[in-house]
Amino acid sequence: TLGHTTATCPYRIISPGFGVKPASGPQGSLARSIAMREVSPSSSKSLPCPPRQPKFQVSAAIMKLHTRRVTVLEFHPQRENVVLSADKKGGIAAWDFAKVNERTLYSDCHKYLVSGMKHVSWFGDPTFATGSADGTAKLLDLECGLHSQMIDLNPNGYTTEKEWKMVNSVEVSTDLKAIICGDSDGRVHILDPRQKRCVTSLQLHKTGNKVCCLGIHPHESRLVASGSNDHTVRLFDVRGFCSRLLDEGIRPSAPGPSTVSPAVGSGGPSGDQQQQQQKKQPRGGKSHVSHPAEIAQLPHPRVVNAVSFSPITGQRLLTTCQDNRLRVWDNTLSACNGDGPNREIVHSHDFNRYLSPFKAEWDPKDLTESNFVIGRYISEDHGGVALHACDIIRADTGAYTAQLFDYNLPTISPVNKPHPTRDLIVSGSSRSLFLWSRVADDEDDVEEGAAVGPRDTSAAESSAAPGRHRLQPRIPFTLYDADPDSEKKKPKGGKGKGKGKGSDSD
């Protein structure tokens, strides 16, 4: 069964070549030739070797921190032991995982689901840009807890469900000193956080389709990628939005091959193919005409949950699609030319009915830009307990670097965030947060008192495949219940009855 969604799926075998295939695409383009030259063995000898991936176990958790499921995770820019999280009800929390029981709640910033949260680095105080399903994008000052509004897509309030607009994604452009957000109608907005207003907007995706995710190139911040439920990823140059950007001191480059959509350039679809694509209009959306700011369109079979450039050089592009595939472009130039991905990695992450969308996250500490982290929907049996893994996967080969299991985390964790400087991973599962910490290898020295009592392991675990360590506790586990009276508040036969593991009452 394709999609890695059943226990008998052949792609579950962890060996080279299983679940990974090169994707087809134009082979004669100049961008592809440059990409092949840059990734050839002769040019990659000077690159550092991928770091040895440490083993992890859950060392701390704060239960029921939020009133609804966790949707976003970000680390504090100045305090390395603090992680920020947001939930479906609009609440935002800051958790100090070093003290476990210390947290700060910001409950009045948004009314509905928080879809994105990014650090605004050029502000003096630790400030984050947030977007929400209430149709607003705001600036939140973590020190004083104050927030200010930059855009409201529903200035007249609620009228009808069809007319209600939501902010579904948020990104920050450091070079442009601007906030970029996507809404539920296929539009992308550029916001000025200093004047707290919208500078310009662009109908980039088909009308009526959400802009589910945004990604900005780490060095060329004018290059932005957007993913949508119109089944496309679009690359665009924000300098081509409109002339009002010239007032900010940004001048668009002269027209050239790099700023032309592949639909009208060599290697793009033919006229007949364009007509066929225009006939496929998902959810009644109107056909979209390519904008001069658009560089390329990358079609996907289903909704795109996440798109991101590799964090250090931006050379690779990674997308998470609901067809149970992770797609990797080894060179951004080939993506800008409209070429297909270099590989497609099969992975189980397509279940979103009662869960936050699964999104692959790059490990910012990996100088080779090879590893990324993503939660898994399908479970595996460990001693009679069904556990859902948090997978660390190699972008260059598609192989599993590690599969993280722990008895202290039996539920699905669709939201995961690797720490930017330390060997830590924070997972959001339902209303709770879990901290994965590094444990010593078998051949390494173990600190005295670090081991907890032995735990029974099955024979299958003792002969686990490479990258999957045995569930033997090596470090203490600290748990704090932030809402111990929540079970008493639940009415008998209330919401959530009969739902699967890892779901919540929303």
XYZ file of C-alpha atoms in Angstrom:
506
model
C 0.000 0.000 0.000
C 1.479 3.302 -1.067
C 1.570 6.131 1.411
C 3.149 4.357 4.389
C -0.241 4.265 6.104
C -0.661 0.613 7.070
C 1.289 -1.833 9.200
C 1.985 -3.989 6.135
C 3.232 -1.152 3.958
C 6.510 -2.225 2.270
C 7.884 1.287 2.555
C 8.052 0.861 6.339
C 11.259 -1.140 5.843
C 14.180 1.109 6.687
C 16.738 0.402 4.030
C 18.241 2.472 1.200
C 15.902 2.898 -1.724
C 12.637 2.002 0.024
C 10.090 4.800 0.043
C 12.333 7.133 -1.959
C 12.249 7.724 -5.674
C 13.603 10.393 -8.008
C 10.848 12.526 -9.449
C 10.559 13.100 -13.156
C 10.999 16.544 -14.653
C 12.658 18.503 -17.452
C 16.217 17.292 -17.902
C 17.612 19.730 -20.442
C 17.262 23.062 -18.679
C 20.170 25.320 -17.808
C 19.099 25.433 -14.161
C 19.166 21.639 -13.973
C 22.666 21.578 -15.473
C 23.892 24.102 -12.914
C 22.209 22.145 -10.130
C 23.854 18.879 -11.204
C 27.227 20.591 -11.372
C 26.857 22.006 -7.853
C 25.834 18.703 -6.288
C 28.370 16.596 -8.169
C 30.990 14.725 -6.083
C 33.796 16.979 -7.295
C 32.108 20.061 -5.855
C 30.910 18.439 -2.630
C 34.241 17.174 -1.309
C 34.731 20.284 0.799
C 31.329 20.010 2.455
C 31.333 18.821 6.079
C 30.093 15.314 6.790
C 26.592 15.020 8.242
C 26.806 15.023 12.049
C 26.171 11.867 13.981
C 22.573 12.014 15.132
C 22.253 11.662 18.925
C 19.625 9.529 20.617
C 16.681 11.217 22.276
C 14.178 10.467 25.024
C 11.399 12.548 26.548
C 12.855 14.266 29.607
C 10.128 16.781 30.494
C 6.508 17.525 29.694
C 3.868 20.054 30.629
C 0.410 18.560 30.315
C -2.701 20.510 29.291
C -0.841 23.774 28.903
C -3.424 24.907 26.332
C -7.208 24.711 26.231
C -7.165 23.404 22.636
C -4.634 21.578 20.452
C -1.215 23.081 19.795
C -0.796 24.572 16.318
C 2.549 26.459 16.325
C 5.940 26.156 18.069
C 8.787 28.703 18.105
C 11.797 29.173 20.390
C 12.434 32.366 22.323
C 15.119 34.438 20.553
C 16.946 35.414 23.766
C 16.182 32.689 26.318
C 17.282 29.298 25.017
C 15.255 27.352 27.591
C 11.901 28.934 26.638
C 9.616 27.738 23.845
C 6.531 29.577 22.593
C 3.403 27.711 21.567
C -0.027 28.658 20.244
C -3.326 26.806 20.100
C -6.577 26.502 18.195
C -8.471 28.856 20.535
C -6.072 31.761 19.977
C -4.015 31.366 23.123
C -0.212 31.772 23.210
C 2.055 30.411 25.933
C 5.744 30.620 26.856
C 7.068 27.489 28.589
C 10.374 27.353 30.483
C 11.290 23.677 30.040
C 14.292 24.032 32.361
C 11.940 24.711 35.302
C 9.072 22.667 33.767
C 6.333 24.261 35.910
C 6.997 27.872 34.872
C 4.883 29.254 32.055
C 3.383 32.547 30.861
C 0.021 32.752 29.093
C -1.110 35.381 26.554
C -4.804 34.638 26.227
C -6.193 37.840 24.723
C -4.063 38.222 21.595
C -6.373 36.327 19.196
C -9.885 34.919 19.276
C -9.420 31.865 17.061
C -6.734 29.475 15.826
C -3.207 30.895 15.646
C -1.815 29.817 12.276
C 1.671 31.338 12.402
C 4.183 32.990 14.696
C 7.589 34.424 13.688
C 10.223 36.494 15.467
C 10.633 40.116 14.294
C 14.396 40.407 14.822
C 14.859 44.145 14.114
C 12.640 45.185 17.015
C 14.460 45.883 20.276
C 12.278 43.817 22.603
C 11.456 40.176 21.796
C 8.523 40.717 19.448
C 6.648 38.140 17.377
C 4.376 38.538 14.381
C 1.294 36.339 14.688
C -1.520 35.421 12.314
C -4.884 33.950 13.181
C -8.125 32.548 11.807
C -9.845 35.631 13.236
C -8.496 37.452 10.158
C -5.867 39.531 11.934
C -2.080 39.709 11.975
C -0.577 41.286 15.087
C 2.693 42.153 16.803
C 3.092 40.624 20.263
C 5.616 42.025 22.750
C 6.600 39.142 25.016
C 8.015 41.350 27.759
C 4.937 43.439 28.492
C 2.322 41.220 26.839
C 0.953 44.026 24.684
C -0.147 43.398 21.097
C -0.872 45.732 18.190
C -2.819 45.006 15.032
C -1.278 45.277 11.545
C -4.173 44.049 9.392
C -7.792 43.015 9.825
C -9.337 41.151 6.898
C -12.829 41.439 8.422
C -13.183 45.109 9.434
C -16.991 44.881 9.487
C -17.036 41.790 11.676
C -18.778 38.540 10.886
C -21.340 38.674 8.071
C -21.429 35.245 6.402
C -19.145 32.250 6.478
C -18.385 32.690 2.785
C -17.158 36.262 3.283
C -15.072 35.551 6.398
C -11.316 35.771 5.724
C -8.540 34.168 7.764
C -4.772 34.623 8.012
C -3.354 31.134 7.421
C 0.405 31.744 7.303
C 2.993 34.278 8.453
C 6.635 34.923 7.550
C 9.140 37.686 8.292
C 11.494 39.293 5.763
C 14.488 40.768 7.584
C 15.939 42.549 4.545
C 12.641 44.174 3.601
C 11.725 44.860 7.258
C 8.287 43.516 6.370
C 5.781 40.882 7.450
C 4.358 38.586 4.764
C 1.111 36.721 5.395
C -1.248 34.587 3.334
C -5.024 34.469 3.726
C -7.875 32.051 3.036
C -8.729 33.584 -0.334
C -5.432 32.947 -2.121
C -3.953 36.393 -1.472
C -0.524 37.279 -0.093
C -0.143 40.533 1.865
C 2.986 42.539 2.666
C 2.693 44.408 5.970
C 4.773 47.252 7.365
C 5.189 46.572 11.114
C 6.455 50.112 11.772
C 3.381 51.821 10.355
C 1.163 48.835 11.184
C -0.533 48.739 7.818
C -0.756 46.668 4.665
C 1.613 47.914 1.942
C 0.284 45.782 -0.896
C -1.543 42.543 -1.693
C -1.413 40.051 -4.520
C -3.847 37.383 -5.710
C -1.136 34.740 -5.997
C -3.222 31.569 -5.676
C -6.656 30.673 -6.948
C -9.559 32.519 -5.375
C -11.166 30.652 -2.519
C -8.046 28.611 -1.699
C -5.962 29.010 1.450
C -2.329 30.051 1.395
C -1.428 27.338 3.912
C 2.282 28.090 4.286
C 5.064 30.520 3.416
C 8.841 30.167 3.267
C 11.523 32.835 2.785
C 15.009 32.242 1.422
C 17.546 32.858 4.247
C 19.844 35.044 2.095
C 17.632 36.236 -0.774
C 14.629 37.333 1.266
C 12.954 38.730 -1.820
C 12.470 35.070 -2.882
C 9.364 33.646 -1.190
C 7.646 30.276 -1.591
C 3.955 29.782 -0.844
C 1.933 26.563 -0.621
C -1.809 26.312 -0.966
C -4.724 23.910 -1.080
C -4.977 24.688 -4.783
C -2.291 21.946 -4.980
C 0.583 24.226 -5.980
C 3.725 25.780 -4.550
C 4.530 29.145 -6.109
C 7.854 30.955 -6.027
C 7.680 34.719 -6.366
C 9.776 37.875 -6.052
C 8.178 40.309 -3.610
C 9.797 43.255 -5.407
C 7.447 42.692 -8.322
C 4.264 43.138 -6.300
C 3.588 46.777 -7.142
C 5.207 50.204 -7.420
C 4.312 51.070 -3.819
C 7.273 48.949 -2.722
C 9.544 51.500 -4.393
C 8.613 53.929 -1.635
C 10.391 51.595 0.800
C 13.659 51.852 -1.164
C 13.277 48.500 -2.949
C 13.675 48.500 -6.709
C 12.663 45.492 -8.786
C 15.283 43.888 -10.983
C 15.114 44.088 -14.738
C 12.944 41.447 -16.407
C 14.894 38.320 -17.186
C 14.601 34.567 -17.486
C 14.630 34.166 -13.682
C 11.512 36.323 -13.227
C 9.395 34.689 -15.937
C 6.904 31.989 -15.089
C 7.813 28.600 -16.588
C 4.381 28.565 -18.196
C 5.697 30.977 -20.849
C 9.349 29.952 -20.840
C 11.185 26.927 -22.169
C 10.643 23.746 -20.212
C 7.139 24.782 -19.066
C 3.836 23.181 -19.992
C 2.580 23.487 -23.527
C -0.590 25.309 -24.577
C -2.694 22.132 -24.418
C -1.308 21.343 -20.977
C -2.148 24.868 -19.799
C -5.757 24.411 -20.966
C -5.984 21.117 -19.078
C -4.579 22.742 -15.939
C -7.099 25.587 -16.180
C -9.949 23.067 -16.351
C -8.843 21.604 -12.997
C -10.087 24.273 -10.623
C -10.284 22.864 -7.086
C -13.232 23.828 -4.896
C -14.697 26.150 -7.513
C -11.775 28.559 -7.478
C -11.331 30.923 -10.386
C -8.471 30.358 -12.787
C -5.368 32.254 -11.748
C -3.405 34.305 -14.274
C 0.343 34.376 -13.707
C 1.562 37.615 -12.126
C 4.867 39.251 -13.146
C 6.130 38.687 -9.600
C 5.665 34.934 -9.977
C 8.797 32.974 -10.863
C 7.578 29.383 -11.004
C 4.721 27.038 -10.154
C 5.435 23.631 -8.635
C 2.349 21.380 -8.925
C 1.486 18.876 -6.173
C -1.172 16.144 -6.133
C -2.833 17.374 -2.932
C -2.812 20.177 -0.351
C 0.632 21.498 0.622
C 0.990 21.806 4.404
C 4.501 23.274 4.549
C 7.233 24.691 2.338
C 10.660 25.846 3.521
C 14.154 26.596 2.273
C 17.124 24.991 4.006
C 18.026 27.300 6.919
C 21.714 28.090 6.293
C 22.291 28.464 2.545
C 18.772 28.101 1.203
C 20.053 25.682 -1.408
C 17.382 23.041 -0.785
C 13.605 23.366 -0.901
C 11.386 21.011 1.123
C 7.603 20.588 0.876
C 5.131 18.556 2.949
C 2.113 17.386 0.941
C -0.980 15.521 2.095
C -0.380 12.753 -0.436
C 2.033 11.212 2.119
C 5.058 12.546 0.273
C 7.931 14.814 1.265
C 9.505 16.440 -1.792
C 13.068 17.750 -1.911
C 14.676 20.024 -4.476
C 18.475 19.881 -4.071
C 18.937 23.227 -5.752
C 16.664 26.251 -5.596
C 17.600 27.220 -9.150
C 15.950 24.086 -10.516
C 12.806 24.862 -8.517
C 12.782 28.432 -9.855
C 12.964 26.947 -13.351
C 9.881 24.837 -12.663
C 11.720 21.498 -12.613
C 10.392 18.581 -10.605
C 11.839 17.539 -7.237
C 15.001 15.490 -6.993
C 13.312 12.945 -4.737
C 9.983 12.063 -3.175
C 10.035 10.491 0.281
C 7.088 8.362 1.382
C 5.909 9.206 4.899
C 2.667 8.913 6.896
C 1.335 12.403 7.636
C -1.948 12.864 5.774
C -4.465 12.689 8.660
C -5.623 16.164 9.637
C -9.244 15.826 10.715
C -8.675 16.241 14.453
C -4.984 17.127 14.335
C -2.838 20.098 13.449
C -1.259 19.656 9.993
C 2.023 17.747 9.934
C 4.916 19.958 8.837
C 8.546 19.046 8.211
C 11.022 21.274 10.077
C 14.705 21.661 9.175
C 17.309 21.147 11.882
C 19.032 24.578 12.014
C 22.125 23.096 13.730
C 22.952 20.772 10.812
C 25.562 22.570 8.699
C 25.066 20.079 5.851
C 21.329 20.907 5.704
C 20.573 17.187 5.527
C 18.238 16.490 8.464
C 14.665 17.510 9.093
C 12.084 16.469 11.705
C 8.438 15.498 11.207
C 5.829 13.663 13.278
C 4.252 10.446 12.046
C 0.583 9.491 12.047
C 0.814 5.700 11.879
C 1.750 3.909 15.088
C 4.018 0.974 15.858
C 3.614 -1.643 18.560
C 6.175 -1.563 21.377
C 5.449 -4.153 24.042
C 1.705 -3.901 23.465
C 1.723 -0.088 23.448
C 0.982 1.805 20.220
C 3.543 4.611 19.896
C 3.730 7.309 17.238
C 7.229 8.234 16.135
C 8.881 11.569 15.660
C 11.051 10.952 12.598
C 14.398 12.506 11.690
C 14.949 12.040 7.942
C 17.854 12.748 5.599
C 16.894 15.165 2.830
C 19.761 14.064 0.577
C 18.959 10.324 0.626
C 15.480 9.984 2.139
C 16.809 7.552 4.755
C 15.654 7.621 8.361
C 18.370 9.051 10.584
C 16.355 8.255 13.715
C 12.868 7.274 14.823
C 12.044 8.665 18.247
C 9.721 6.615 20.453
C 8.995 7.040 24.152
C 6.404 5.523 26.502
C 5.906 8.977 28.029
C 4.609 10.229 24.668
C 1.954 7.743 23.471
C -0.074 10.232 21.403
C 0.475 11.739 17.970
C 2.787 14.763 17.812
C 2.110 16.620 14.537
C 3.908 19.823 15.625
C 7.677 19.525 16.232
C 10.504 22.052 16.504
C 14.267 21.350 16.749
C 16.211 23.688 19.022
C 18.439 26.149 17.084
C 21.558 25.616 19.246
C 21.058 22.590 21.542
C 20.319 18.893 20.980
C 16.662 19.288 21.923
C 13.343 18.808 20.156
C 9.985 20.089 21.421
C 6.831 18.248 20.316
C 3.267 19.496 20.566
C 0.688 16.744 21.098
C -2.942 17.698 21.652
C -2.849 20.346 24.440
C 0.557 19.380 25.851
C 4.259 19.949 25.137
C 7.024 17.336 25.387
C 10.790 17.886 25.454
C 13.109 15.382 23.741
C 16.609 15.498 25.240
C 19.822 13.839 24.176
C 20.840 10.632 25.921
C 24.308 9.079 26.033
C 25.103 6.357 23.514
C 25.833 2.832 24.694
C 29.547 3.369 24.328
C 29.474 6.802 25.953
C 29.768 7.407 29.665
C 26.483 7.759 31.482
C 26.290 10.204 34.351
C 25.733 8.679 37.755
C 22.101 8.691 38.769
C 20.936 9.473 35.230
C 19.419 6.068 34.628
C 15.893 5.303 35.767
C 14.565 1.852 36.702
C 14.643 -0.774 33.941
C 11.753 -1.059 31.531
C 10.677 -4.237 29.777
C 11.396 -4.280 26.058
C 10.217 -6.761 23.500
C 12.449 -8.879 21.324
C 11.481 -6.790 18.330
C 12.852 -3.674 20.034
C 16.160 -5.346 20.876
C 16.667 -6.142 17.200
C 15.364 -2.805 15.977
C 16.366 -1.460 12.601
C 19.160 1.124 12.331
C 18.110 4.529 13.590
C 15.569 3.135 16.070
C 16.961 2.887 19.583
C 15.553 0.623 22.266
C 13.083 2.087 24.724
C 15.495 1.881 27.644
C 15.226 4.922 29.946
C 18.542 6.707 30.465
C 17.509 10.106 31.833
C 14.967 11.300 34.439
C 11.491 12.338 33.331
C 9.760 15.387 34.843
C 6.046 16.030 34.305
C 3.879 18.970 35.326
C 0.104 19.093 34.947
C -0.898 22.679 34.171
C -4.626 21.949 34.494
C -5.129 19.120 37.005
C -8.851 19.822 37.394
C -9.674 19.516 33.681
C -11.059 15.993 34.037
C -13.485 17.167 36.717
C -14.749 19.930 34.436
C -15.586 17.512 31.606
C -19.297 16.642 31.407
C -20.143 12.980 31.107
C -20.596 11.902 27.496
C -19.105 15.179 26.283
C -17.195 15.990 23.161
C -14.333 13.853 22.000
C -16.009 10.534 22.871
C -14.993 7.820 20.445
C -12.236 9.792 18.708
C -8.858 8.303 17.982
C -5.750 8.610 20.060
C -4.000 11.935 19.818
C -7.178 13.875 19.087
C -8.776 16.509 21.262
C -12.258 17.818 21.803
C -12.246 20.339 18.978
